[in-house]
Coordinates of C-alpha atoms and ligand atoms in Angstrom, one line a residue:
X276 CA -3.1 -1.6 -22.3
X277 CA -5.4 -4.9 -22.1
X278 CA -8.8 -4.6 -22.7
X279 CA -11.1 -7.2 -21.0
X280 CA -11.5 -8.6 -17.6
X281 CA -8.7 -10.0 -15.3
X282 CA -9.1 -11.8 -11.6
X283 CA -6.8 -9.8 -9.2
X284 CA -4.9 -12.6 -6.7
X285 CA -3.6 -10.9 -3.3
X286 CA -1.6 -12.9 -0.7
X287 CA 1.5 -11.0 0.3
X288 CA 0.9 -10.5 3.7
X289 CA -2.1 -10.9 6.0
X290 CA -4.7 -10.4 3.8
X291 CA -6.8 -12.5 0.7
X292 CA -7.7 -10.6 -1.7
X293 CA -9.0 -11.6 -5.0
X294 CA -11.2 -9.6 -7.5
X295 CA -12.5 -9.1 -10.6
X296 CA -11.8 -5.9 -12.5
X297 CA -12.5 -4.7 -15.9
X298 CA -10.8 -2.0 -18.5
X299 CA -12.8 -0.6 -22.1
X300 CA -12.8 3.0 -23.5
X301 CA -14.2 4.7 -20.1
X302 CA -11.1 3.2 -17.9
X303 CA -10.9 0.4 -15.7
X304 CA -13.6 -0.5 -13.1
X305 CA -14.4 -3.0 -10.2
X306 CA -16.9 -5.3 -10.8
X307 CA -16.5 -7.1 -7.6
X308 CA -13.9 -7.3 -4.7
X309 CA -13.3 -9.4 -1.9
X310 CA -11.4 -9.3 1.1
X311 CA -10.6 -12.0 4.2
X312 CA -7.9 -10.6 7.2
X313 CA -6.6 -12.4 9.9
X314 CA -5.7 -9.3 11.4
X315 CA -7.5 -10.6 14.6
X316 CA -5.2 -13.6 15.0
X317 CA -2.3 -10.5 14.7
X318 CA -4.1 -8.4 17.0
X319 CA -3.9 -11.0 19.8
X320 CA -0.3 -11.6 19.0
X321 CA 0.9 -7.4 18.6
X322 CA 2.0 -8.5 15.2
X323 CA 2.5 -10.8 12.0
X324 CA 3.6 -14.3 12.8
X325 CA 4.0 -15.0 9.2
X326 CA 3.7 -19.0 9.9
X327 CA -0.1 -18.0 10.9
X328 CA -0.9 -15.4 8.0
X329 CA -0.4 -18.1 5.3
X330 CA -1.9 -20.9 7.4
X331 CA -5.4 -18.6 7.3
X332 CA -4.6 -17.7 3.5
X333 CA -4.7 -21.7 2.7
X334 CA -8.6 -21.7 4.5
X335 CA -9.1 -18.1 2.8
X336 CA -7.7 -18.2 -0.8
X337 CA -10.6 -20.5 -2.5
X338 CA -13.8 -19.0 -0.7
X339 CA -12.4 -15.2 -1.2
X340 CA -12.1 -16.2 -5.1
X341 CA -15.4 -17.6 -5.7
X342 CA -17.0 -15.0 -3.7
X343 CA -15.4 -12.7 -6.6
X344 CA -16.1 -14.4 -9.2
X345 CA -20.1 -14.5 -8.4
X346 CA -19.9 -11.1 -7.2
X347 CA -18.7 -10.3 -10.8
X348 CA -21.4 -12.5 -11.9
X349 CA -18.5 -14.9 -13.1
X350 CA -20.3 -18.3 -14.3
X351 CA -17.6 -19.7 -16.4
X352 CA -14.1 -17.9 -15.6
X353 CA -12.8 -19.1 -18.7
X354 CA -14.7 -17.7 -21.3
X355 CA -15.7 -14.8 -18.9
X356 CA -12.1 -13.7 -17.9
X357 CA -9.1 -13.0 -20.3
X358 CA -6.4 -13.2 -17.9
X359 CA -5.1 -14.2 -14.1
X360 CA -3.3 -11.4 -12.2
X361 CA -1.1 -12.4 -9.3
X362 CA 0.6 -10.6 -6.4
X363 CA 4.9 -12.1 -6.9
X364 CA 6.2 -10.5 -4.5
X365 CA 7.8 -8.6 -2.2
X366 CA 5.9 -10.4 0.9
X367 CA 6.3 -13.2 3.1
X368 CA 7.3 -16.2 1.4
X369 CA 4.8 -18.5 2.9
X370 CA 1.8 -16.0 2.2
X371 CA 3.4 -15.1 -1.3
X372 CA 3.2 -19.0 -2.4
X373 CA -0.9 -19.4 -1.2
X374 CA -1.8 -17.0 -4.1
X375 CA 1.1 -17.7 -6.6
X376 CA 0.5 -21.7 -6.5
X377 CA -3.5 -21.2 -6.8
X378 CA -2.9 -18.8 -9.2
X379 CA -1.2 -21.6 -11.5
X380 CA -3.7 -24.1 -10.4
X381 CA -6.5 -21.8 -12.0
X382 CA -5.0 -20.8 -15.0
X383 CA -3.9 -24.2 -16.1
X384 CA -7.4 -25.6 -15.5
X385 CA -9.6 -22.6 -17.4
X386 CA -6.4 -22.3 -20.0
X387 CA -5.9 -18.9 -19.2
X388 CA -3.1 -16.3 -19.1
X389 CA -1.2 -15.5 -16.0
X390 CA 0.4 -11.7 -15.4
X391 CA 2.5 -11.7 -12.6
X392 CA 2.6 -8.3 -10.9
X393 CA 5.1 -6.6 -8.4
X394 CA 2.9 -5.4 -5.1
X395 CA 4.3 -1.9 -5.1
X396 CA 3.1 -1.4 -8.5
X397 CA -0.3 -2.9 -7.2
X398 CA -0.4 0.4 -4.4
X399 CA 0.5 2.5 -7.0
X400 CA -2.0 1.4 -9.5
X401 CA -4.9 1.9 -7.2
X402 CA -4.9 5.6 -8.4
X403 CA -5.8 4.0 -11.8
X404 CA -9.2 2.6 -10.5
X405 CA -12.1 4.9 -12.5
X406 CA -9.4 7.6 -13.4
X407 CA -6.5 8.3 -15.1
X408 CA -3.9 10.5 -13.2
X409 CA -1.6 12.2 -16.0
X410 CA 2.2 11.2 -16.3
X411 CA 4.6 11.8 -15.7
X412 CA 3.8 11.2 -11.9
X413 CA 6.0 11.1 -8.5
X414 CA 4.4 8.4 -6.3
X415 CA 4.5 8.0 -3.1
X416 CA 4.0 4.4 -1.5
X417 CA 3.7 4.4 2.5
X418 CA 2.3 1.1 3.8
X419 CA 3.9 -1.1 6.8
X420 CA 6.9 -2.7 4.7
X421 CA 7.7 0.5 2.9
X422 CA 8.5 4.0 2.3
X423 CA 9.4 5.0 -1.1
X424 CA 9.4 7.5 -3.7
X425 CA 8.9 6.9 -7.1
X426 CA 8.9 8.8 -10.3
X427 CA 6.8 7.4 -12.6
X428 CA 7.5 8.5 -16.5
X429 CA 5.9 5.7 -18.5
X430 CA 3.6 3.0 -17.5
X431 CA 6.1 0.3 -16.2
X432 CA 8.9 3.0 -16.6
X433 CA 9.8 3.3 -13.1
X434 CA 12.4 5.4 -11.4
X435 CA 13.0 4.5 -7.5
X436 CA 14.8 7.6 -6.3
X437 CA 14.9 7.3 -2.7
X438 CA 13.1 5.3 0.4
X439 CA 13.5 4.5 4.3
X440 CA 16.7 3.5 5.4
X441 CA 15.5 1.7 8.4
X442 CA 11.5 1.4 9.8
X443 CA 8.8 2.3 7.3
X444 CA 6.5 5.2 8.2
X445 CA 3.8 1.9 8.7
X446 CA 6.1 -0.1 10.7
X447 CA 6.9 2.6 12.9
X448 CA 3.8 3.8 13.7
X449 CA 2.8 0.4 14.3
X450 CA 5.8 0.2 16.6
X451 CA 5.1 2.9 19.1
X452 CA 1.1 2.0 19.1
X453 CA 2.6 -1.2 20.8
X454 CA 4.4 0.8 23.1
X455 CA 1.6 2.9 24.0
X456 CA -0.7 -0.1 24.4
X457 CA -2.8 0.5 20.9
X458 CA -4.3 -2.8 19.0
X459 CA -2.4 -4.0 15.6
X460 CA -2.1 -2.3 13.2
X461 CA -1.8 1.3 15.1
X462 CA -2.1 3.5 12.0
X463 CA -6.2 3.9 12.5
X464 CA -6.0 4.3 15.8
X465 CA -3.2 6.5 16.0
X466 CA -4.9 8.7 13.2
X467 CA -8.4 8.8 15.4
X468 CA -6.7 9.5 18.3
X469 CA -4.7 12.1 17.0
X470 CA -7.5 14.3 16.0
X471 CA -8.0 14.5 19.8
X472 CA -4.0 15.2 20.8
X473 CA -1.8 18.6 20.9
X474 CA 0.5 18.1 18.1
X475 CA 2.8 20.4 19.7
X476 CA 2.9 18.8 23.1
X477 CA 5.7 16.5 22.6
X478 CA 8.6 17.7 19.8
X479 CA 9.6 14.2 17.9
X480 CA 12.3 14.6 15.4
X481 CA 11.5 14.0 11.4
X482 CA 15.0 12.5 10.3
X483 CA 16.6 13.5 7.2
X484 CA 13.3 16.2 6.8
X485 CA 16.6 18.7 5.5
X486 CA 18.7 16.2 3.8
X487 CA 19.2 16.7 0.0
X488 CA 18.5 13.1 -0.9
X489 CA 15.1 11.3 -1.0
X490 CA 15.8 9.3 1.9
X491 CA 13.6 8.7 4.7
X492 CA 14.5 7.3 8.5
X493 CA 11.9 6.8 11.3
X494 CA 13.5 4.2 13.4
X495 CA 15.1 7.2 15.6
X496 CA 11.4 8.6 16.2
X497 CA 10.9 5.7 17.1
X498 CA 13.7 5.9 20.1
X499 CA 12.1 9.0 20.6
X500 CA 9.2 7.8 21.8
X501 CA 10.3 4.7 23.9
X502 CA 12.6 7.4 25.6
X503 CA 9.5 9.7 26.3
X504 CA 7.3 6.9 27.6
X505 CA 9.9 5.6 30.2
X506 CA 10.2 9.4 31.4
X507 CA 6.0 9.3 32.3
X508 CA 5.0 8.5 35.6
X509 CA 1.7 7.6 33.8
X510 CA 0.1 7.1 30.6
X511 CA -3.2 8.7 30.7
X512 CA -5.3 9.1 27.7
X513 CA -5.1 12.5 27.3
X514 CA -0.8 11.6 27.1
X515 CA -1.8 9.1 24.2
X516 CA -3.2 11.1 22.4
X517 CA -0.9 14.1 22.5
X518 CA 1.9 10.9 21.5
X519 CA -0.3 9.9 18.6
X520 CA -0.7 13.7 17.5
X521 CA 3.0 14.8 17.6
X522 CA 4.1 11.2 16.2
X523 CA 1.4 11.4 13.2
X524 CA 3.1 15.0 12.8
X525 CA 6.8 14.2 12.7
X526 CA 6.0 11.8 9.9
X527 CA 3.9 13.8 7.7
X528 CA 6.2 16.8 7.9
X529 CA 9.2 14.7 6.4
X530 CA 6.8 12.8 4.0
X531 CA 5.1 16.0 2.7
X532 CA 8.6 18.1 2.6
X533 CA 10.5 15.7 0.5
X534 CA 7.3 14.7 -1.7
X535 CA 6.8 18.4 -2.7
X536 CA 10.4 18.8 -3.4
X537 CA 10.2 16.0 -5.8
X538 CA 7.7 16.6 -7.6
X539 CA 9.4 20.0 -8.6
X540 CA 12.7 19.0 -9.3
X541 CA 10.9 16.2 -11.6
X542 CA 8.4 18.5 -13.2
X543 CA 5.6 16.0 -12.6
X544 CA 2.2 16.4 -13.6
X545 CA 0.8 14.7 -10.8
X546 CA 1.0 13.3 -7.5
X547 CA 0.4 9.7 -6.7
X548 CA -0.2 8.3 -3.4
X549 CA -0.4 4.4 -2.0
X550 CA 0.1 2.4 0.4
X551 CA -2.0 1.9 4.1
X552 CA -0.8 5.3 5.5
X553 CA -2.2 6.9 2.6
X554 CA -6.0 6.0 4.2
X555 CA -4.2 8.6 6.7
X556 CA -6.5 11.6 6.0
X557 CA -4.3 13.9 8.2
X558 CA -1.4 13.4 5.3
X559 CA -4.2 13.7 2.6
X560 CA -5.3 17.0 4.2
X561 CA -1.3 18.2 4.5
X562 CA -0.2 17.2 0.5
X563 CA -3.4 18.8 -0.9
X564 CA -2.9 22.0 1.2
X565 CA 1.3 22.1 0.2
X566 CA 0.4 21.1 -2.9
X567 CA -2.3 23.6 -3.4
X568 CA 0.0 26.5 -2.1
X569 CA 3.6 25.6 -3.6
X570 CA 3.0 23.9 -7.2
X571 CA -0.7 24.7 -7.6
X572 CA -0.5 22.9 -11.1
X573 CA 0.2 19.3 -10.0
X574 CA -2.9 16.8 -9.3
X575 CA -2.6 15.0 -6.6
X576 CA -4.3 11.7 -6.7
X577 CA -5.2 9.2 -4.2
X578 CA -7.2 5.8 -3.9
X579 CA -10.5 5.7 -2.4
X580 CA -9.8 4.4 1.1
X581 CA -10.5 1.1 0.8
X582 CA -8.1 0.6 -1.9
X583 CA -4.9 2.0 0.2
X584 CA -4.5 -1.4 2.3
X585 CA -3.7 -4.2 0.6
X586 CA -6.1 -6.3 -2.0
X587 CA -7.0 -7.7 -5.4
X588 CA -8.4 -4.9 -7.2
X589 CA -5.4 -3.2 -6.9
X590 CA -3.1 -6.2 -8.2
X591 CA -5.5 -6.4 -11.0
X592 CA -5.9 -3.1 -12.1
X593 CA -1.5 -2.8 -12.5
X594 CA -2.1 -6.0 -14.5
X595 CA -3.6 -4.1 -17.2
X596 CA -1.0 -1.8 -18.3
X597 CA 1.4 -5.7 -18.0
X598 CA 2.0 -8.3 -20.5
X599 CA 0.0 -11.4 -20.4
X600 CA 2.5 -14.5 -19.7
X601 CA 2.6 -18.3 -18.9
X602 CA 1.8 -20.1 -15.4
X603 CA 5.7 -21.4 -16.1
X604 CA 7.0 -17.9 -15.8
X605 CA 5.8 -17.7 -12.6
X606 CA 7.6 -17.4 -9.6
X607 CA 7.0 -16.2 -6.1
X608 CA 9.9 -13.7 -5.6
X609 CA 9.8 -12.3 -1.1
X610 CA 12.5 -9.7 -1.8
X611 CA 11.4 -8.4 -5.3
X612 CA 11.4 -4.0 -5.3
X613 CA 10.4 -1.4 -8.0
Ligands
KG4_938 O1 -0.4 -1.3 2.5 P1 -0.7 -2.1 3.7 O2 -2.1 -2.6 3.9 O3 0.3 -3.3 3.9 C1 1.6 -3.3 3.5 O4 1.8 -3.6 2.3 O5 2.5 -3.0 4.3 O6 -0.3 -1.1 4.9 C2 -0.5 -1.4 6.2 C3 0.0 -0.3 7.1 C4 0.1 -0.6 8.6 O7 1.3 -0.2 9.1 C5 -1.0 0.3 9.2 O8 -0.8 0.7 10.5 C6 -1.0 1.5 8.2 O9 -0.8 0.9 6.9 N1 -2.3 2.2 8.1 C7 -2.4 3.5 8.5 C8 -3.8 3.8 8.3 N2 -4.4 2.7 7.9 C9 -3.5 1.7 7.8 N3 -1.5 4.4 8.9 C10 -2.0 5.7 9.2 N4 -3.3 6.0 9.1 C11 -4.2 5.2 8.6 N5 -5.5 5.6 8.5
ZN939 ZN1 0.8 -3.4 0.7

């Protein structure tokens, strides 16, 4: 594991991250991290034009890393830092490039290191911030691009074992909040307006929730729910809100069914989780009660909220347990996976 302090570089999709993390004896810590979204622009449009998510990282990506840097109380970045930690990929190709081609800018003019890391170790490696969950692990990553299950037996030994086959749980919860009039993304909105909603009212199906693999599908709830809408003479807010209750359940069920099963048929010693639906404190709440009840000895281990949704900190605090490399290594790969 490095030792020292590494700038965190995070362009993958509509945010600009960048911060400044740093690792000794007690575990790894953030000194500073900073954040610029053009999820407005996204808003207006119900969803990512990726031509206008790297157009706003360009303005974004400079500002964002100074702010870290003085945040950190950075003067001179290359005596002060040991290394430059970039997001590679998976993303959109045009956002991927903003941070990958200021990332080699940077470290060819302070002479320092570059470690290129894979985003979906960066959501994983959130749980690493001020702690130091015991392995081996079974991660689960839910964010808007994916839905995946991981076992984790080393640091950077890592064993995909099964994912969505269509729509991630993100994606499709984004999805129907379009359909039921919510603001991009949904997730939030769909989890505060769920806490208001009969979860019973409307019986969505969780795909593949008794299938033997590791598989996930939410495209069909998806169906489900365009099929349900058309059948309403109106959609009230008291409608909305039973749709955002019974949708938010339908996915945890599956999520919390096969992550259990999982983690026992892997022995784990804890439970990670990542990703933006893993802010969702409903799914929290539902893996620490499983948990708690059917394999009382596994941890289960989240990021503070803040860290769930994409940023620096997180792409710099996988960048500790990587090898340090060369600008000339790096490459900005969209379709990279674990
Ligand atoms: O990890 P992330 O920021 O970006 C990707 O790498 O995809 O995840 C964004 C996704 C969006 O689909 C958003 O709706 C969802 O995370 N999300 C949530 C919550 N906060 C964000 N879903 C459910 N509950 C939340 N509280
Ligand atoms: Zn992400």
């Amino acid at each position: 594991m490095i030792r020292g302090r590494i700038l965190g570089i995070e362009t993958s999709c509509d945010e600009t991250g960048a911060a400044v993390l740093e690792s000794d004896k007690s575990g790894i810590k953030i000194l500073s991290n900073s954040l610029a979204s053009s999820v407005t622009i996204h808003s207006e449009t119900g969803g990512i034009i990726p031509e206008n998510a790297a157009r706003e990282q360009v303005k974004f990506i400079i500002p964002v890393i100074k702010e870290a840097l003085e945040k950190a109380g950075v003067e001179k970045p290359s005596e002060e830092l040991d290394a430059i930690s970039v997001t590679v990929g998976p993303g959109l190709i045009g956002s991927l490039l903003v941070g990958v081609e200021t990332a080699k800018t940077l470290s060819l003019v302070w002479k320092l290191p570059i470690i290129p890391v894979n985003h979906l170790y960066g959501h994983l490696y959130a749980n690493f911030v001020g702690e130091n969950p015991m392995l081996p692990a079974l991660a689960l990553l839910v964010s808007g691009g994916h839905t995946d299950l991981v076992v984790m037996e080393e640091h950077d030994k890592l064993r995909w074992i099964g994912g969505t086959r269509d729509d991630a749980a993100g994606e499709a919860l984004d999805k129907i909040g379009r359909l039921i009039n919510l603001p991009y993304p949904a997730g939030p909105t769909i989890e505060s307006l769920a806490k208001k909603g009969n979860a019973e009212r409307f019986n969505f199906p969780s795909p593949l929730i008794n299938s033997s693999d590791y598989d996930f599908s939410f495209s069909g709830l998806k169906t489900a729910v365009v099929r349900e809408v058309k059948s309403l003479d109106e959609l009230d807010s008291e409608t909305v809100g039973n749709i955002c209750a019974s949708v938010q359940k339908a996915i945890i069920d599956v999520l919390v069914k096969k992550t259990l099963r999982a983690a026992k048929e892997f022995s784990v010693k804890s439970v990670l989780l990542g990703g933006g639906v893993s802010a969702n404190s409903a799914l929290r709440e539902a893996l620490k009660s499983s948990l708690k009840k059917h394999s009382p000895e596994v941890k289960l281990n989240f990021p503070e909220k803040f860290l769930c949704t994409d940023n620096g900190a997180m792409i710099a605090a996988a960048a500790f347990f990587k090898e340090k490399s060369s600008w000339k290594q790096l490459e900005a790969s969209p379709s990279l996976h674990f």
